[in-house]
Coordinates of C-alpha atoms in Angstrom, one line a residue:
X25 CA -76.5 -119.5 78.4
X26 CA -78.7 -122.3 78.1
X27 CA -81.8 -123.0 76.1
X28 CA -83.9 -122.8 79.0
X29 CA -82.1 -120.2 80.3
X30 CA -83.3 -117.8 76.9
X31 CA -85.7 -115.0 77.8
X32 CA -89.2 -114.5 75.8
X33 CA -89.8 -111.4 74.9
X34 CA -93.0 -111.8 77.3
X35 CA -90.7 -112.7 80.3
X36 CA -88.6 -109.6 79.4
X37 CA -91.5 -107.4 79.1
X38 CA -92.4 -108.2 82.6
X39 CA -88.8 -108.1 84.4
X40 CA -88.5 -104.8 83.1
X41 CA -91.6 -103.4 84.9
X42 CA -90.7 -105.2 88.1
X43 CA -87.9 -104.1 90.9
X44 CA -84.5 -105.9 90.5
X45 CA -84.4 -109.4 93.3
X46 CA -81.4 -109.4 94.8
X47 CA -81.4 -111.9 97.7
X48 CA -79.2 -111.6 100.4
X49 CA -75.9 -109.9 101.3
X50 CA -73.6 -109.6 99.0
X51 CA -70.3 -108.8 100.7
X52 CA -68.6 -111.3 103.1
X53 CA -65.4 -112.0 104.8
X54 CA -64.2 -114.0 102.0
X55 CA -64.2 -110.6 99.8
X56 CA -61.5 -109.7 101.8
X57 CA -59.2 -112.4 101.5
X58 CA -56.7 -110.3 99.2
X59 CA -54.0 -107.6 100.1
X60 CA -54.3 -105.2 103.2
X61 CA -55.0 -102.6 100.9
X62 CA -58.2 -104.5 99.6
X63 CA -59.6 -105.1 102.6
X64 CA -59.2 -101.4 103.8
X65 CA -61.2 -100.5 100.8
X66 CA -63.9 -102.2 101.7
X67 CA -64.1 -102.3 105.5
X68 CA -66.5 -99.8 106.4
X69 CA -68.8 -100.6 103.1
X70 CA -71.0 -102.7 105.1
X71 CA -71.4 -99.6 107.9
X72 CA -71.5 -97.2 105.1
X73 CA -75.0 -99.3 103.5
X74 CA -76.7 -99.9 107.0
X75 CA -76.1 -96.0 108.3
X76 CA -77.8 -95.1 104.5
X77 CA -80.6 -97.6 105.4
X78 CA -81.1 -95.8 108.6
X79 CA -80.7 -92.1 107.8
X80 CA -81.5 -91.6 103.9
X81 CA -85.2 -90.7 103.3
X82 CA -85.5 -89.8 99.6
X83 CA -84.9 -90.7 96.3
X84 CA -83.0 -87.8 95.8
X85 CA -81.1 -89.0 99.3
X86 CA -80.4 -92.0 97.3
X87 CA -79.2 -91.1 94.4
X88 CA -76.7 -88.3 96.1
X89 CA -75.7 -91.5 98.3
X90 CA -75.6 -93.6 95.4
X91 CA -73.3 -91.2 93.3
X92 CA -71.0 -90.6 96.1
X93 CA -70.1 -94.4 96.4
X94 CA -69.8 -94.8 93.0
X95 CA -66.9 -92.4 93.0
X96 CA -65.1 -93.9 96.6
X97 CA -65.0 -97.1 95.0
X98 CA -63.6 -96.2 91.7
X99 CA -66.4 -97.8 89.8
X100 CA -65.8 -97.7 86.2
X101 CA -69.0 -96.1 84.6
X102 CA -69.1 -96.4 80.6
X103 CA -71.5 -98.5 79.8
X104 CA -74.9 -97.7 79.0
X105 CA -74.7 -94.7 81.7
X106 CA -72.7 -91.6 80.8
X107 CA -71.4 -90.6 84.5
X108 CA -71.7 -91.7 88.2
X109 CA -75.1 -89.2 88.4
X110 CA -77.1 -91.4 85.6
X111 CA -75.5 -94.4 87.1
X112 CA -76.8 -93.8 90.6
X113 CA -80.1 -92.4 88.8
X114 CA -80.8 -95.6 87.1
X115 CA -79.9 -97.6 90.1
X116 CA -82.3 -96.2 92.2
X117 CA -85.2 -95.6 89.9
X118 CA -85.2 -99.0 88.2
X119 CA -84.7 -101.1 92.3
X120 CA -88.0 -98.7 92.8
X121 CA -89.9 -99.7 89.6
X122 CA -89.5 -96.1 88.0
X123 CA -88.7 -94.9 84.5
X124 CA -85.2 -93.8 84.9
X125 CA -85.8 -90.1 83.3
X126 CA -88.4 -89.9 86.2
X127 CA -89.9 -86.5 86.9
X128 CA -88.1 -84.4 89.2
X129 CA -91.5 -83.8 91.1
X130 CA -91.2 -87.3 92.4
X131 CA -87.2 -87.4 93.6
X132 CA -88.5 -86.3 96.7
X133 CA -90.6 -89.3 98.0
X134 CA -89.7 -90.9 100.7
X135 CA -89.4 -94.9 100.3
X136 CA -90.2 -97.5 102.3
X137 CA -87.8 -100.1 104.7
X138 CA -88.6 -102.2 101.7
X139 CA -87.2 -100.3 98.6
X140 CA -84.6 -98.8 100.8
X141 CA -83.0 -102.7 100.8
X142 CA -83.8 -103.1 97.1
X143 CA -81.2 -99.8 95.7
X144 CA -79.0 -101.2 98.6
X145 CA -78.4 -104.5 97.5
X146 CA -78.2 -103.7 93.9
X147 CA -75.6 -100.8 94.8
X148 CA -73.8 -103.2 96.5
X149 CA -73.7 -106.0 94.1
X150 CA -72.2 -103.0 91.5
X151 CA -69.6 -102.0 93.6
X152 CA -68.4 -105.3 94.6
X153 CA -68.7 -107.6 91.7
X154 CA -67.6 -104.5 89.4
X155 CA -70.9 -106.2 87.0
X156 CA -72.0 -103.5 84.3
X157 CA -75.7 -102.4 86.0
X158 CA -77.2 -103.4 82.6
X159 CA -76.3 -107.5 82.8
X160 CA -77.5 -107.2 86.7
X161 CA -80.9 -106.2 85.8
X162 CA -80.5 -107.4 82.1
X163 CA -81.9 -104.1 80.7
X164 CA -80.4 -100.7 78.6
X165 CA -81.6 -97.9 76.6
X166 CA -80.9 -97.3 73.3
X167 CA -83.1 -94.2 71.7
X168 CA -85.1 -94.1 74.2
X169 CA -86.6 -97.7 74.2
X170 CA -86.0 -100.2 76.5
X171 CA -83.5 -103.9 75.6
X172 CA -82.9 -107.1 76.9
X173 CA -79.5 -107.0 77.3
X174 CA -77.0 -110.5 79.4
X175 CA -73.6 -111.2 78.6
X176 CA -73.7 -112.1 75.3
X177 CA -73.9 -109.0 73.8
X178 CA -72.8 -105.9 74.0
X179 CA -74.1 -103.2 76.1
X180 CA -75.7 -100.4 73.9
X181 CA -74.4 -96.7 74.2
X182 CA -72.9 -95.8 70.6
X183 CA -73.0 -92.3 69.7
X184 CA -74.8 -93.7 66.2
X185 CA -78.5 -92.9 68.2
X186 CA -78.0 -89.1 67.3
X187 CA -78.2 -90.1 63.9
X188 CA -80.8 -92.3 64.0
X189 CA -83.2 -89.6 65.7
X190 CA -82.5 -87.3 63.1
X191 CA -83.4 -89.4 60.2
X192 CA -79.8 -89.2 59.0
X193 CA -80.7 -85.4 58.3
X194 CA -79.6 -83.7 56.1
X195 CA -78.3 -87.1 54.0
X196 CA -82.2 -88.2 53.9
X197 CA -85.1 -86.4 54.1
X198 CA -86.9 -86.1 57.1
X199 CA -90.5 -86.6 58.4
X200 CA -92.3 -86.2 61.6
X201 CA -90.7 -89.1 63.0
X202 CA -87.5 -87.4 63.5
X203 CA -86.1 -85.9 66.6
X204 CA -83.8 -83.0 66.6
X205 CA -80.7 -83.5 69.1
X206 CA -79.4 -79.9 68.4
X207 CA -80.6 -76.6 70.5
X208 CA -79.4 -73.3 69.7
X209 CA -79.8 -71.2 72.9
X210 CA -82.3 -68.9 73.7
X211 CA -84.2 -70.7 70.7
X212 CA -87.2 -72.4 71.8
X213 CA -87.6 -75.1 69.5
X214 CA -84.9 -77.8 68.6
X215 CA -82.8 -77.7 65.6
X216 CA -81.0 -80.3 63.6
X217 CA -77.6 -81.1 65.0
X218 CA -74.5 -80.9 62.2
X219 CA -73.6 -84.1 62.1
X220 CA -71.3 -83.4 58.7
X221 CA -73.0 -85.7 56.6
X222 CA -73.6 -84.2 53.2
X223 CA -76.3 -82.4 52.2
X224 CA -78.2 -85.3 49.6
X225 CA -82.1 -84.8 51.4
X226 CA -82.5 -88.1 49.4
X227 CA -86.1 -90.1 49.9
X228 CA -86.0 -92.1 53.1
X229 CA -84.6 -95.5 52.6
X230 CA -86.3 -98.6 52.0
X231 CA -83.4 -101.4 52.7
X232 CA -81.9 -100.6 55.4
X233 CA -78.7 -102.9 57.5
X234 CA -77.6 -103.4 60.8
X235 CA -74.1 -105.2 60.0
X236 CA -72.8 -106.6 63.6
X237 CA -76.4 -105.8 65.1
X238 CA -75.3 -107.8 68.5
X239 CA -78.3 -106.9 70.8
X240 CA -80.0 -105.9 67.7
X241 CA -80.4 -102.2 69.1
X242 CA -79.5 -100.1 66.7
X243 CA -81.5 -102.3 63.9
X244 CA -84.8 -101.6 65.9
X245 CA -84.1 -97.9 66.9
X246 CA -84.1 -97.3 62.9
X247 CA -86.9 -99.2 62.3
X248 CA -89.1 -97.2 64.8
X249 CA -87.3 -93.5 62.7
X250 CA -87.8 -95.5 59.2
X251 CA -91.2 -97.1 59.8
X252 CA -91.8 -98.1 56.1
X253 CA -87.8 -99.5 55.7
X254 CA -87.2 -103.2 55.7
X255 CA -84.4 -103.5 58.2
X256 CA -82.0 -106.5 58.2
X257 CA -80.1 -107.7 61.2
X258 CA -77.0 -109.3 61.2
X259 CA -74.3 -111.2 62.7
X260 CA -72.3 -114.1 63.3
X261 CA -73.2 -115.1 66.6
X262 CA -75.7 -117.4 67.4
X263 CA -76.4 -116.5 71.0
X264 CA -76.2 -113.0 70.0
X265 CA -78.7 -113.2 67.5
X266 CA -81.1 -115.2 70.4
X267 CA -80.8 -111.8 72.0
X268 CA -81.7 -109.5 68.6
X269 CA -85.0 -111.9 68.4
X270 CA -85.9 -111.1 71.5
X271 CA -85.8 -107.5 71.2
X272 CA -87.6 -107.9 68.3
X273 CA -90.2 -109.7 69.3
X274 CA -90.7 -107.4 72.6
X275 CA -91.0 -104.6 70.2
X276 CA -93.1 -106.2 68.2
X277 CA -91.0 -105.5 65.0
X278 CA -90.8 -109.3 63.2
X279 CA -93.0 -107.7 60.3
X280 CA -89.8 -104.9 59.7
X281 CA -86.8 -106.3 61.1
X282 CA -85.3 -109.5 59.6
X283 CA -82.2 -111.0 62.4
X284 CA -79.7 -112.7 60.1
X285 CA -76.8 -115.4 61.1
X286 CA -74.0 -114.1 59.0
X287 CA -70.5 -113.3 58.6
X288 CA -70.5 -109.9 57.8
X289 CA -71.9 -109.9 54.2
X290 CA -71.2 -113.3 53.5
X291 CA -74.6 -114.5 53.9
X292 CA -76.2 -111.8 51.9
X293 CA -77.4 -110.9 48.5
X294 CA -75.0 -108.2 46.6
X295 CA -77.6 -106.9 44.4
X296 CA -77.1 -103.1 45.4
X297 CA -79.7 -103.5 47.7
X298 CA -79.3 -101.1 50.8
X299 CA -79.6 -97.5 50.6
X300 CA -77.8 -97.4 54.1
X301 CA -75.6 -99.5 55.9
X302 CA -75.0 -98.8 60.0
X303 CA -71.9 -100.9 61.3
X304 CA -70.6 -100.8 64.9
X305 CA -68.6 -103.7 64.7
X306 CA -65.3 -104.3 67.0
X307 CA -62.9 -102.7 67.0
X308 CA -60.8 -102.4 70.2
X309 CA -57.2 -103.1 69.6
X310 CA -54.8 -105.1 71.6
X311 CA -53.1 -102.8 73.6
X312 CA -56.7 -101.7 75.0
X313 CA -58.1 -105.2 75.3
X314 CA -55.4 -105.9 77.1
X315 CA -55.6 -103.4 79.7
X316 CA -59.5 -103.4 80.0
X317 CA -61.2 -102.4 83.6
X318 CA -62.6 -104.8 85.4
X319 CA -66.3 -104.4 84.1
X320 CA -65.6 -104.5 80.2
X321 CA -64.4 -107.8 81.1
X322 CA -67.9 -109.3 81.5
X323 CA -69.0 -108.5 77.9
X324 CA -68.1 -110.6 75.2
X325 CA -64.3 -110.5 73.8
X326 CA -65.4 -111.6 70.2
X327 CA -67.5 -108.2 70.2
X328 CA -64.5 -106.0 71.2
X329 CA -61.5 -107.2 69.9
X330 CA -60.1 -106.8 66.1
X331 CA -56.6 -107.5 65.8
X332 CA -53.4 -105.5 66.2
X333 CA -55.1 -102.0 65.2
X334 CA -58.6 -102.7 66.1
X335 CA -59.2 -102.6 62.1
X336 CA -59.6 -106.3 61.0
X337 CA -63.3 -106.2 59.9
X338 CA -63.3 -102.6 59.4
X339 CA -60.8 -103.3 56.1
X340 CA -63.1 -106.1 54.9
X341 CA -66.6 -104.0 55.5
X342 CA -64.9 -101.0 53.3
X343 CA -64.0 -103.7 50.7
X344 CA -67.6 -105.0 49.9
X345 CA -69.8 -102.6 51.4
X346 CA -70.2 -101.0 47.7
X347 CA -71.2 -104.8 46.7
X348 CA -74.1 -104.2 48.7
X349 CA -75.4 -100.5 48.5
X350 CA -77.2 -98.8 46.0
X351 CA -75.2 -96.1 43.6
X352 CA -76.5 -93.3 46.2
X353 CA -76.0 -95.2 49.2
X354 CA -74.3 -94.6 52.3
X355 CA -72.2 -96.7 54.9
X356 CA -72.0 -95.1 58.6
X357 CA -69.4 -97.0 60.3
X358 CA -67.9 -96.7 64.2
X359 CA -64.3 -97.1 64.7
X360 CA -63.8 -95.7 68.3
X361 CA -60.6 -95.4 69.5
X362 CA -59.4 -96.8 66.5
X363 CA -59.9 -93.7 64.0
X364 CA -56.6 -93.1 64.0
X365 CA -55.2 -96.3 63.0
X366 CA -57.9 -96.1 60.1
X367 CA -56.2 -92.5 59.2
X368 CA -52.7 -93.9 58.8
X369 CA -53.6 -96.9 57.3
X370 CA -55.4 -94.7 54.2
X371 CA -53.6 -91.8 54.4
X372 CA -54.8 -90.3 51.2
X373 CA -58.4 -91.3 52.2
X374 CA -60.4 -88.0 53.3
X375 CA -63.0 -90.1 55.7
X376 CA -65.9 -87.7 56.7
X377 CA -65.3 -88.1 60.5
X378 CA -68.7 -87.1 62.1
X379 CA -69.6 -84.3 65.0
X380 CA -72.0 -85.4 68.2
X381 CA -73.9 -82.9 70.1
X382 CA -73.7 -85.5 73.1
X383 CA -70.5 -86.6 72.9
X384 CA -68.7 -89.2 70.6
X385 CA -66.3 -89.9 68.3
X386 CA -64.9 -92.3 65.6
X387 CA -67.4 -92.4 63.6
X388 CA -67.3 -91.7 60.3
X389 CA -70.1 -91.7 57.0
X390 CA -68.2 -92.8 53.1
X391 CA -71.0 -93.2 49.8
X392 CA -71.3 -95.6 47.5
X393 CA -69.2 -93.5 44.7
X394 CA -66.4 -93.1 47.6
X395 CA -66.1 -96.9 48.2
X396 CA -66.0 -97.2 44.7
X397 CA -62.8 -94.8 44.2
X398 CA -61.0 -96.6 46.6
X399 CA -61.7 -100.0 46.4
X400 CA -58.1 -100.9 45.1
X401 CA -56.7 -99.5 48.6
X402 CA -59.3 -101.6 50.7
X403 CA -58.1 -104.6 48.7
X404 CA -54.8 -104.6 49.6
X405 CA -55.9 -104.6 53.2
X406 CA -57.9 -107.4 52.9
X407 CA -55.5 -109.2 50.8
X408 CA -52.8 -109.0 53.4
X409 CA -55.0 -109.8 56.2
X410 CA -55.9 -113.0 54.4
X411 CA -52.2 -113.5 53.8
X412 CA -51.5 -113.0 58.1
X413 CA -54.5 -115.5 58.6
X414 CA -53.1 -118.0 56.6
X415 CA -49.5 -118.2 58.5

């Protein structure tokens, strides 16, 4: 992307309260140039649109509509939506200027010719183009808040929120600030969700970083949980970092959150200085990257792929990360798919593999003291990648 073609947090501020502009149809002829079986797909998609246009009435009409071609069309939904139902939801809502957890008192409003075209053309621009929802309307959630998101950064949805709205609890202590995501029920008030980190209840941090902060999502969600934390930012892509500042700015969070350029820690001072480290960084091995669907294909392949076993900066980040936390610190890192690989690689390595009330996996929490232990086995790691990368 250009330099004129770079958002201000202003500009953001003020798409995201407006209904997505999609001009025109989207489909033509020319889609169907391919096999027999292509065009089959696709041939009464047109019909399908104008006979909603006509006959839907509802929000709720929309969204069942919405759902419902989602699923005929094989649309791969993973990215900053959960399911086809929150897919369709956030479709709809955001083409009609609504907050996509809308109240249900309002699903059944009838909308206007007007808005009608709007979740149309946006639904059809999804199906066909196979474009994750959030680089059409350049927007995602992340903890609730709201993100500039385009194409050259990821699109938020790790399962690391849960632990940022709970403070880290029962690893920190925890203050008003913190959001239970577990509910026992019949209980009527929420309880803290076991996680499996350890029971510490230390003070709240004060240096707190986002290694591989891309969109810089998760950096601010712990700045709003950790309001008196200094929270640094960083990664080694320039145009991703264009998109942190943004998001910083829009949240108004430059006094808090410091965006670094940097290669992992290379950049930064290892004086023991964080009392937690959060790292999504890539991880996605070949054979996955490889045999992606059609819309992972639109984010960036530097923030997916990491090598043979999806483990390349995952051996140098347990290597140094003690070089950079405090003696009682702790490193939350997210390996995905790629947990397993990490298992057989240090076998004799108990990693505390985390729980989610939500869903997730492949993530797993390791202290200071732990890094320490086994610091001679993530050496040899890095020593033989650095011996691979030198052939």
């Amino acid at each position: 992307m250009s330099d004129e073609q770079i958002i201000s947090a202003e500009e953001f501020q003020k798409q995201s309260q407006h209904q997505y502009d999609y001009n025109g149809d989207h489909l033509s002829d020319d889609d169907f140039d391919g096999d027999d079986t292509e065009h089959g797909q696709f041939a009464n998609f047109h019909s399908e649109l104008e006979e909603a246009r006509q006959q839907l009435v509802t929000i709720r009409d929309f969204i069942r509509f919405c759902v419902t071609q989602l699923r005929n069309y094989d649309v791969v939904v993973a990215q900053g939506t959960t399911d086809e139902f929150a897919e369709a939801s956030a479709i709809v809502l955001h083409s009609l200027s609504l907050d996509w957890s809308a109240n249900e008192q309002i699903l059944d409003c009838r909308l206007t010719s007007s808005e009608k075209q709007s979740v149309l053309e946006l639904l059809e621009q999804r199906i066909s183009d196979r474009k994750p929802l959030s680089y059409l309307i350049n927007l995602a959630y992340f903890c609730d808040l709201p993100f500039y998101i385009d194409e050259r950064v990821l699109i938020p949805r790790s399962p690391i929120a849960e632990l940022i709205r709970q403070q880290f609890y029962p690893y920190f202590d925890v203050n008003e600030l913190a959001q239970p995501v577990g509910i026992k029920t019949g209980e009527a008030s929420a309880k803290f969700f076991e996680h499996g980190l350890e029971m510490k209840q230390l003070t709240q941090p004060e240096r707190i970083l986002d290694l591989c902060t891309g969109s810089g999502c998760i950096a601010i969600a712990l700045a709003t949980r950790f309001v008196d934390a200094l929270v640094d930012a960083a990664d080694i892509d320039k145009g991703a970092l264009e998109v942190a500042m943004v998001n910083v700015d829009h949240h108004d969070l430059g006094h808090q959150v410091n965006v670094i350029e940097s290669d992992l820690f290379s950049k930064l001072p290892s004086d023991n200085q964080y009392e937690l480290i959060v790292t999504n960084p890539p991880y996605v091995d070949a054979a996955i990257m490889a045999d992606l669907p059609p819309e992972f294909l639109y984010e960036p392949e530097h923030a997916l792929a990491a090598g043979q076993d999806g483990l390349d900066l995952v051996h140098r980040i347990l290597f140094e990360a003690a070089d950079y936390l405090t003696p009682e610190g702790l490193l939350v890192c997210e390996v995905g798919d790629s947990e397993w690989a990490l298992m057989q690689a240090y076998p004799d390595i108990q990693f505390d593999w985390l729980k989610f009330a939500h869903g997730g996996h492949g993530i797993f929490a390791i202290s200071y003291a732990e890094l320490m232990e086994h610091r001679q086995a993530f050496a040899h790691y890095v020593q033989l990648l650095e011996a691979n990368n030198a052939q």
